[in-house]
């Protein structure tokens, strides 16, 4: 029987499960692949769960946008850390992770055939979501240091463009976009009557004294800026699926329609855990990110021996490095060889839209120092053997 192909045929397969299967078939492999942290949620998150269980109404549907207690806590965090004040012109919506926030935004602001500008390398789930919505990702290159090129973004805008997406700190490069460039892009969006979607899932992961910048804090930007946040990374919350978005008030009805249809309400048990997580002392984040920073230094030191084989761009955020490997070997084939022959896993660059050369994303947030050191040494040895 011949069935008509669905829209999903045009969507790339998620790379993490693909690499995960390769790892499964090569026992003993160390993964520098998936972007998660090595630590657990704070005790304050777990300690609030009995409060959830003690209230029978919590087993019923709750507010589409999130429970009031969590919305209040998030408003305080946004004001203190991000410089974003919640008022009559904007709103917070709690989501099942920031991926859902992105899909909410795309469905709320577009019609099929519209265009969304992504800066390359892009986060693969963003590209997938845009295509699933029947829209077109318009790819704009960053510079050789993976920094934004505002003039190129402006030149790519058409009458079908609905938004420009920025991710800072960036996945997959680890680069933090310059404040001046973010302001330029935000101003371009204002001038052209489109939205600026700012993905800030890695907001706490900055190094070398660099401060995180939220475009939603720019004066007058709350009418066209959509800010996406996540607890998955900073609070070790990956499986709890809690994120949140700050949107212009005029988008709230549309976003609620999307969320009510897909989710009805964010998982309430996870919202309680999130509320508890936000009550943890500052030392929790500082100590865990300091540990990741120490792993980062180990990775930087090891990568120095690959300077003849790879272009390694300085990355002051998230927990990634994005390597341009000087080889004609296909990136997925290189990933397979590294797993099968050297038991080290990384992610191929084509999944992030980079097809002009061989790129690899190296993630170091999930590993303790000793394991990270062993893993990066395997990667160095493997690349030196395969590429030379």
Tab-separated table of C-alpha atoms in Angstrom:
chain	number	residue	atom	x	y	z
A	1	UNK	CA	0.000	0.000	0.000
A	2	UNK	CA	1.313	3.435	-0.931
A	3	UNK	CA	0.803	5.949	1.843
A	4	UNK	CA	1.324	9.640	1.279
A	5	UNK	CA	4.505	10.834	2.983
A	6	UNK	CA	3.921	13.116	5.949
A	7	UNK	CA	5.639	16.397	6.761
A	8	UNK	CA	7.823	14.457	9.213
A	9	UNK	CA	9.700	12.839	6.339
A	10	UNK	CA	11.486	16.167	5.805
A	11	UNK	CA	12.572	16.455	9.448
A	12	UNK	CA	16.032	15.281	10.463
A	13	UNK	CA	16.193	12.429	12.965
A	14	UNK	CA	17.272	13.545	16.465
A	15	UNK	CA	20.994	12.883	16.642
A	16	UNK	CA	21.251	12.072	20.363
A	17	UNK	CA	19.378	8.727	20.090
A	18	UNK	CA	21.385	7.858	16.954
A	19	UNK	CA	24.686	8.386	18.765
A	20	UNK	CA	23.213	6.723	21.839
A	21	UNK	CA	22.623	3.536	19.864
A	22	UNK	CA	26.231	3.582	18.636
A	23	UNK	CA	27.391	3.975	22.241
A	24	UNK	CA	25.165	1.087	23.342
A	25	UNK	CA	26.815	-1.139	20.760
A	26	UNK	CA	30.310	-0.162	21.960
A	27	UNK	CA	30.397	-0.839	25.730
A	28	UNK	CA	32.861	1.248	27.704
A	29	UNK	CA	32.433	4.322	25.532
A	30	UNK	CA	32.759	7.678	27.307
A	31	UNK	CA	30.222	10.180	26.020
A	32	UNK	CA	31.142	13.778	25.282
A	33	UNK	CA	27.856	13.952	23.426
A	34	UNK	CA	24.670	14.883	25.252
A	35	UNK	CA	24.392	18.313	26.825
A	36	UNK	CA	23.540	17.562	30.441
A	37	UNK	CA	25.216	18.245	33.794
A	38	UNK	CA	26.741	15.656	36.106
A	39	UNK	CA	25.036	16.824	39.302
A	40	UNK	CA	21.621	16.234	40.868
A	41	UNK	CA	18.794	18.652	41.709
A	42	UNK	CA	19.189	20.445	45.046
A	43	UNK	CA	17.641	18.933	48.165
A	44	UNK	CA	15.298	21.906	48.370
A	45	UNK	CA	13.624	20.586	45.202
A	46	UNK	CA	13.080	17.104	46.606
A	47	UNK	CA	11.995	18.393	50.011
A	48	UNK	CA	9.043	20.223	48.485
A	49	UNK	CA	7.550	17.081	46.937
A	50	UNK	CA	5.690	16.018	50.121
A	51	UNK	CA	3.896	19.366	49.982
A	52	UNK	CA	2.735	18.471	46.470
A	53	UNK	CA	1.527	15.057	47.651
A	54	UNK	CA	-0.280	16.451	50.692
A	55	UNK	CA	-2.703	18.518	48.625
A	56	UNK	CA	-5.344	16.372	46.795
A	57	UNK	CA	-6.174	19.112	44.286
A	58	UNK	CA	-2.635	18.853	42.916
A	59	UNK	CA	-3.655	15.660	41.136
A	60	UNK	CA	-6.124	17.647	39.033
A	61	UNK	CA	-5.351	19.937	36.104
A	62	UNK	CA	-3.852	23.261	37.155
A	63	UNK	CA	-3.410	26.638	35.448
A	64	UNK	CA	-2.243	26.492	31.831
A	65	UNK	CA	0.537	29.024	32.458
A	66	UNK	CA	1.844	27.523	35.716
A	67	UNK	CA	1.046	27.492	39.427
A	68	UNK	CA	0.949	30.967	41.035
A	69	UNK	CA	3.702	30.238	43.576
A	70	UNK	CA	6.170	29.298	40.845
A	71	UNK	CA	5.223	32.282	38.671
A	72	UNK	CA	5.935	34.581	41.623
A	73	UNK	CA	9.322	32.953	42.263
A	74	UNK	CA	10.250	33.170	38.585
A	75	UNK	CA	9.275	36.834	38.414
A	76	UNK	CA	11.650	37.557	41.307
A	77	UNK	CA	14.491	35.593	39.649
A	78	UNK	CA	13.957	37.349	36.306
A	79	UNK	CA	14.109	40.773	37.946
A	80	UNK	CA	17.229	40.043	39.991
A	81	UNK	CA	19.285	37.951	37.557
A	82	UNK	CA	18.061	38.923	34.095
A	83	UNK	CA	16.945	42.504	34.586
A	84	UNK	CA	13.512	41.597	33.183
A	85	UNK	CA	10.582	43.055	35.108
A	86	UNK	CA	7.194	41.390	34.748
A	87	UNK	CA	4.392	43.928	34.281
A	88	UNK	CA	1.210	44.540	32.279
A	89	UNK	CA	3.138	44.385	29.002
A	90	UNK	CA	4.573	40.877	29.335
A	91	UNK	CA	3.852	37.508	30.919
A	92	UNK	CA	5.551	34.341	32.175
A	93	UNK	CA	4.427	30.940	30.916
A	94	UNK	CA	5.848	27.798	32.547
A	95	UNK	CA	6.566	25.115	29.942
A	96	UNK	CA	7.656	21.495	29.732
A	97	UNK	CA	11.262	22.494	29.071
A	98	UNK	CA	12.463	25.364	26.898
A	99	UNK	CA	12.046	23.224	23.756
A	100	UNK	CA	8.317	23.442	24.347
A	101	UNK	CA	8.660	27.161	24.901
A	102	UNK	CA	10.240	27.435	21.463
A	103	UNK	CA	7.466	25.416	19.824
A	104	UNK	CA	4.859	27.518	21.645
A	105	UNK	CA	6.476	30.659	20.264
A	106	UNK	CA	6.729	29.399	16.685
A	107	UNK	CA	3.112	28.240	16.569
A	108	UNK	CA	1.923	31.484	18.179
A	109	UNK	CA	3.664	33.911	15.807
A	110	UNK	CA	3.667	32.131	12.432
A	111	UNK	CA	1.475	30.795	9.663
A	112	UNK	CA	2.618	27.990	7.333
A	113	UNK	CA	5.130	29.317	4.815
A	114	UNK	CA	6.560	31.983	7.124
A	115	UNK	CA	10.300	32.291	7.735
A	116	UNK	CA	12.392	32.177	10.895
A	117	UNK	CA	16.049	33.235	10.826
A	118	UNK	CA	18.524	30.870	12.495
A	119	UNK	CA	22.182	31.681	12.957
A	120	UNK	CA	24.482	28.801	12.075
A	121	UNK	CA	25.449	26.581	13.641
A	122	UNK	CA	21.899	26.286	14.950
A	123	UNK	CA	20.394	24.137	17.710
A	124	UNK	CA	18.913	21.201	15.809
A	125	UNK	CA	15.594	21.086	17.700
A	126	UNK	CA	14.941	24.699	16.674
A	127	UNK	CA	15.340	23.844	13.001
A	128	UNK	CA	13.148	20.764	13.442
A	129	UNK	CA	10.378	22.711	15.211
A	130	UNK	CA	10.277	25.379	12.488
A	131	UNK	CA	9.879	22.757	9.771
A	132	UNK	CA	7.254	20.847	11.765
A	133	UNK	CA	5.209	24.061	11.906
A	134	UNK	CA	5.292	24.272	8.105
A	135	UNK	CA	7.677	27.216	8.164
A	136	UNK	CA	11.094	27.769	6.605
A	137	UNK	CA	14.350	28.150	8.551
A	138	UNK	CA	16.496	30.816	6.880
A	139	UNK	CA	20.133	30.178	7.733
A	140	UNK	CA	22.531	33.066	8.329
A	141	UNK	CA	26.208	32.363	8.902
A	142	UNK	CA	28.086	33.633	11.937
A	143	UNK	CA	31.688	34.850	11.645
A	144	UNK	CA	34.815	32.727	12.085
A	145	UNK	CA	34.459	33.030	15.870
A	146	UNK	CA	30.770	32.042	15.670
A	147	UNK	CA	29.691	35.571	16.590
A	148	UNK	CA	26.559	37.167	15.140
A	149	UNK	CA	26.736	39.239	11.951
A	150	UNK	CA	23.854	41.733	12.378
A	151	UNK	CA	24.189	43.094	8.837
A	152	UNK	CA	23.770	39.600	7.378
A	153	UNK	CA	20.730	39.016	9.585
A	154	UNK	CA	19.153	42.276	8.409
A	155	UNK	CA	19.831	41.361	4.780
A	156	UNK	CA	18.066	37.995	5.208
A	157	UNK	CA	14.773	39.515	6.404
A	158	UNK	CA	11.880	39.354	3.923
A	159	UNK	CA	8.180	40.101	4.140
A	160	UNK	CA	7.712	36.488	5.318
A	161	UNK	CA	10.169	36.751	8.217
A	162	UNK	CA	8.537	36.473	11.631
A	163	UNK	CA	11.507	36.182	13.997
A	164	UNK	CA	15.261	36.022	14.489
A	165	UNK	CA	16.533	33.368	16.907
A	166	UNK	CA	19.642	33.849	19.035
A	167	UNK	CA	21.126	31.389	21.549
A	168	UNK	CA	23.552	32.813	24.084
A	169	UNK	CA	25.431	31.166	25.702
A	170	UNK	CA	25.371	29.109	22.546
A	171	UNK	CA	24.598	25.502	21.803
A	172	UNK	CA	26.572	24.019	20.034
A	173	UNK	CA	29.564	26.386	20.083
A	174	UNK	CA	29.735	27.522	23.712
A	175	UNK	CA	30.228	31.081	22.444
A	176	UNK	CA	28.626	34.025	24.252
A	177	UNK	CA	27.321	36.662	21.860
A	178	UNK	CA	28.605	40.194	22.336
A	179	UNK	CA	26.146	42.543	24.044
A	180	UNK	CA	26.580	45.058	21.244
A	181	UNK	CA	25.577	42.477	18.622
A	182	UNK	CA	22.560	41.325	20.644
A	183	UNK	CA	21.455	44.962	20.934
A	184	UNK	CA	21.859	45.429	17.186
A	185	UNK	CA	19.812	42.330	16.415
A	186	UNK	CA	17.152	43.341	18.922
A	187	UNK	CA	16.940	46.798	17.357
A	188	UNK	CA	16.699	45.276	13.870
A	189	UNK	CA	13.744	43.199	15.054
A	190	UNK	CA	12.082	46.304	16.488
A	191	UNK	CA	12.644	48.303	13.314
A	192	UNK	CA	11.406	45.535	11.011
A	193	UNK	CA	8.365	44.576	13.096
A	194	UNK	CA	9.444	41.014	13.859
A	195	UNK	CA	10.210	39.078	17.026
A	196	UNK	CA	13.541	38.362	18.681
A	197	UNK	CA	13.467	34.859	20.183
A	198	UNK	CA	16.268	34.615	22.742
A	199	UNK	CA	17.125	31.109	23.990
A	200	UNK	CA	18.939	31.424	27.321
A	201	UNK	CA	18.968	27.821	28.589
A	202	UNK	CA	22.661	28.162	29.548
A	203	UNK	CA	22.360	31.572	31.206
A	204	UNK	CA	24.300	30.578	34.349
A	205	UNK	CA	27.160	28.871	32.515
A	206	UNK	CA	29.562	31.723	31.855
A	207	UNK	CA	33.303	31.786	32.553
A	208	UNK	CA	36.270	34.128	32.730
A	209	UNK	CA	34.237	36.896	34.326
A	210	UNK	CA	31.764	37.253	31.455
A	211	UNK	CA	28.246	38.304	32.478
A	212	UNK	CA	25.096	36.907	30.916
A	213	UNK	CA	22.992	39.358	28.903
A	214	UNK	CA	19.225	38.981	28.397
A	215	UNK	CA	17.826	40.871	25.378
A	216	UNK	CA	14.516	41.041	27.248
A	217	UNK	CA	16.195	43.517	29.599
A	218	UNK	CA	16.876	46.045	26.832
A	219	UNK	CA	14.774	49.189	27.232
A	220	UNK	CA	11.483	48.970	25.347
A	221	UNK	CA	12.108	45.444	24.080
A	222	UNK	CA	9.298	43.606	25.866
A	223	UNK	CA	6.791	44.108	23.045
A	224	UNK	CA	8.745	41.992	20.548
A	225	UNK	CA	11.227	39.913	22.563
A	226	UNK	CA	10.461	36.305	23.504
A	227	UNK	CA	12.848	34.928	26.130
A	228	UNK	CA	13.236	31.188	26.761
A	229	UNK	CA	14.690	29.672	29.932
A	230	UNK	CA	15.199	26.200	31.368
A	231	UNK	CA	15.859	24.516	34.703
A	232	UNK	CA	17.220	21.423	32.925
A	233	UNK	CA	20.848	22.494	32.939
A	234	UNK	CA	21.528	24.698	35.943
A	235	UNK	CA	19.472	22.660	38.402
A	236	UNK	CA	20.160	19.133	37.102
A	237	UNK	CA	16.500	18.973	36.073
A	238	UNK	CA	16.724	17.377	32.613
A	239	UNK	CA	14.044	14.719	33.114
A	240	UNK	CA	11.693	16.935	35.141
A	241	UNK	CA	10.876	18.957	31.995
A	242	UNK	CA	10.428	22.434	33.382
A	243	UNK	CA	11.265	25.618	31.525
A	244	UNK	CA	9.568	28.967	31.126
A	245	UNK	CA	9.144	31.756	28.655
A	246	UNK	CA	8.646	35.508	28.935
A	247	UNK	CA	6.429	36.778	26.148
A	248	UNK	CA	4.740	40.024	25.112
A	249	UNK	CA	1.281	40.219	26.699
A	250	UNK	CA	-0.335	40.305	23.267
A	251	UNK	CA	0.909	36.753	22.573
A	252	UNK	CA	-0.486	35.246	25.777
A	253	UNK	CA	-3.819	34.118	24.344
A	254	UNK	CA	-2.145	32.412	21.390
A	255	UNK	CA	0.485	30.713	23.558
A	256	UNK	CA	-2.184	29.491	25.982
A	257	UNK	CA	-4.076	27.930	23.077
A	258	UNK	CA	-0.975	26.030	22.006
A	259	UNK	CA	-0.050	24.923	25.507
A	260	UNK	CA	-3.575	23.894	26.466
A	261	UNK	CA	-3.806	21.763	23.330
A	262	UNK	CA	-0.449	20.023	23.662
A	263	UNK	CA	0.046	19.893	27.433
A	264	UNK	CA	-3.038	21.288	29.243
A	265	UNK	CA	-0.713	22.357	32.058
A	266	UNK	CA	2.969	21.898	32.929
A	267	UNK	CA	3.497	18.824	35.179
A	268	UNK	CA	2.533	20.097	38.611
A	269	UNK	CA	4.846	17.762	40.522
A	270	UNK	CA	7.758	19.164	38.525
A	271	UNK	CA	6.574	22.703	39.185
A	272	UNK	CA	6.743	22.057	42.918
A	273	UNK	CA	10.257	20.684	42.497
A	274	UNK	CA	11.157	23.782	40.478
A	275	UNK	CA	9.782	26.028	43.199
A	276	UNK	CA	11.969	24.202	45.696
A	277	UNK	CA	15.012	24.432	43.424
A	278	UNK	CA	14.663	28.199	43.180
A	279	UNK	CA	14.885	28.400	46.985
A	280	UNK	CA	18.348	26.829	47.103
A	281	UNK	CA	21.237	28.953	48.351
A	282	UNK	CA	23.496	30.603	45.778
A	283	UNK	CA	26.319	28.231	46.702
A	284	UNK	CA	24.543	25.373	44.906
A	285	UNK	CA	24.922	26.997	41.488
A	286	UNK	CA	28.285	28.588	42.210
A	287	UNK	CA	29.886	25.359	43.447
A	288	UNK	CA	28.527	23.179	40.640
A	289	UNK	CA	29.436	25.641	37.919
A	290	UNK	CA	32.880	26.067	39.468
A	291	UNK	CA	33.342	22.299	39.157
A	292	UNK	CA	32.288	22.398	35.500
A	293	UNK	CA	34.684	25.311	34.992
A	294	UNK	CA	37.519	23.141	36.321
A	295	UNK	CA	36.571	20.385	33.872
A	296	UNK	CA	36.522	23.020	31.136
A	297	UNK	CA	40.148	23.887	31.915
A	298	UNK	CA	41.106	20.208	31.587
A	299	UNK	CA	39.396	20.072	28.204
A	300	UNK	CA	41.026	23.297	27.007
A	301	UNK	CA	44.473	22.024	27.986
A	302	UNK	CA	43.948	18.702	26.192
A	303	UNK	CA	42.587	20.336	23.045
A	304	UNK	CA	45.751	22.410	22.677
A	305	UNK	CA	47.469	19.369	21.199
A	306	UNK	CA	44.916	19.353	18.355
A	307	UNK	CA	45.638	22.860	17.101
A	308	UNK	CA	47.289	21.529	13.943
A	309	UNK	CA	44.341	19.241	13.217
A	310	UNK	CA	41.410	21.412	14.252
A	311	UNK	CA	40.243	24.993	14.462
A	312	UNK	CA	39.197	25.471	18.072
A	313	UNK	CA	37.232	28.635	18.799
A	314	UNK	CA	37.361	30.202	22.258
A	315	UNK	CA	34.127	29.435	24.099
A	316	UNK	CA	33.257	31.239	27.331
A	317	UNK	CA	29.822	29.759	27.941
A	318	UNK	CA	27.615	26.675	28.196
A	319	UNK	CA	29.690	23.462	28.323
A	320	UNK	CA	30.610	22.904	24.702
A	321	UNK	CA	33.467	23.300	22.271
A	322	UNK	CA	32.803	23.137	18.529
A	323	UNK	CA	35.761	21.780	16.596
A	324	UNK	CA	36.357	22.283	12.883
A	325	UNK	CA	38.390	19.231	11.934
A	326	UNK	CA	40.805	19.622	9.023
A	327	UNK	CA	39.813	16.477	7.164
A	328	UNK	CA	37.746	15.320	4.227
A	329	UNK	CA	36.215	12.523	6.289
A	330	UNK	CA	32.430	12.806	6.692
A	331	UNK	CA	31.605	13.959	10.206
A	332	UNK	CA	29.169	11.122	10.981
A	333	UNK	CA	31.697	8.569	9.742
A	334	UNK	CA	34.309	10.191	11.948
A	335	UNK	CA	31.935	9.985	14.929
A	336	UNK	CA	31.347	6.284	14.231
A	337	UNK	CA	35.085	5.603	14.025
A	338	UNK	CA	35.750	7.440	17.271
A	339	UNK	CA	33.101	5.380	19.050
A	340	UNK	CA	33.983	2.020	17.558
A	341	UNK	CA	37.770	2.327	17.623
A	342	UNK	CA	38.479	4.731	20.509
A	343	UNK	CA	35.320	4.463	22.647
A	344	UNK	CA	34.680	8.176	22.745
A	345	UNK	CA	31.459	9.821	21.551
A	346	UNK	CA	30.877	13.347	20.228
A	347	UNK	CA	28.140	14.864	18.034
A	348	UNK	CA	28.563	15.521	14.268
A	349	UNK	CA	28.299	19.117	13.078
A	350	UNK	CA	25.912	18.462	10.192
A	351	UNK	CA	23.076	18.070	12.693
A	352	UNK	CA	23.683	21.740	13.601
A	353	UNK	CA	23.507	22.814	9.956
A	354	UNK	CA	27.265	22.880	9.261
A	355	UNK	CA	27.930	21.105	5.983
A	356	UNK	CA	30.869	23.027	4.513
A	357	UNK	CA	33.458	21.056	6.509
A	358	UNK	CA	33.805	18.431	9.246
A	359	UNK	CA	32.679	19.718	12.655
A	360	UNK	CA	32.300	18.015	16.023
A	361	UNK	CA	30.532	19.203	19.168
A	362	UNK	CA	32.326	18.283	22.379
A	363	UNK	CA	30.185	18.422	25.567
A	364	UNK	CA	31.912	18.296	28.953
A	365	UNK	CA	29.187	19.158	31.475
A	366	UNK	CA	28.057	15.588	32.190
A	367	UNK	CA	31.377	14.248	33.448
A	368	UNK	CA	33.428	14.368	36.614
A	369	UNK	CA	37.001	15.602	36.168
A	370	UNK	CA	38.668	12.161	35.991
A	371	UNK	CA	36.208	10.801	33.433
A	372	UNK	CA	36.361	13.990	31.385
A	373	UNK	CA	40.157	13.817	31.333
A	374	UNK	CA	40.066	10.193	30.169
A	375	UNK	CA	37.447	11.017	27.563
A	376	UNK	CA	39.190	14.030	26.092
A	377	UNK	CA	42.451	12.067	25.944
A	378	UNK	CA	40.654	9.384	23.930
A	379	UNK	CA	39.288	12.050	21.596
A	380	UNK	CA	42.728	13.581	21.076
A	381	UNK	CA	44.308	10.184	20.445
A	382	UNK	CA	41.536	9.185	18.069
A	383	UNK	CA	41.658	12.374	16.014
A	384	UNK	CA	45.439	12.281	15.850
A	385	UNK	CA	45.307	8.717	14.539
A	386	UNK	CA	42.325	9.000	12.177
A	387	UNK	CA	42.924	12.464	10.723
A	388	UNK	CA	46.703	12.451	10.336
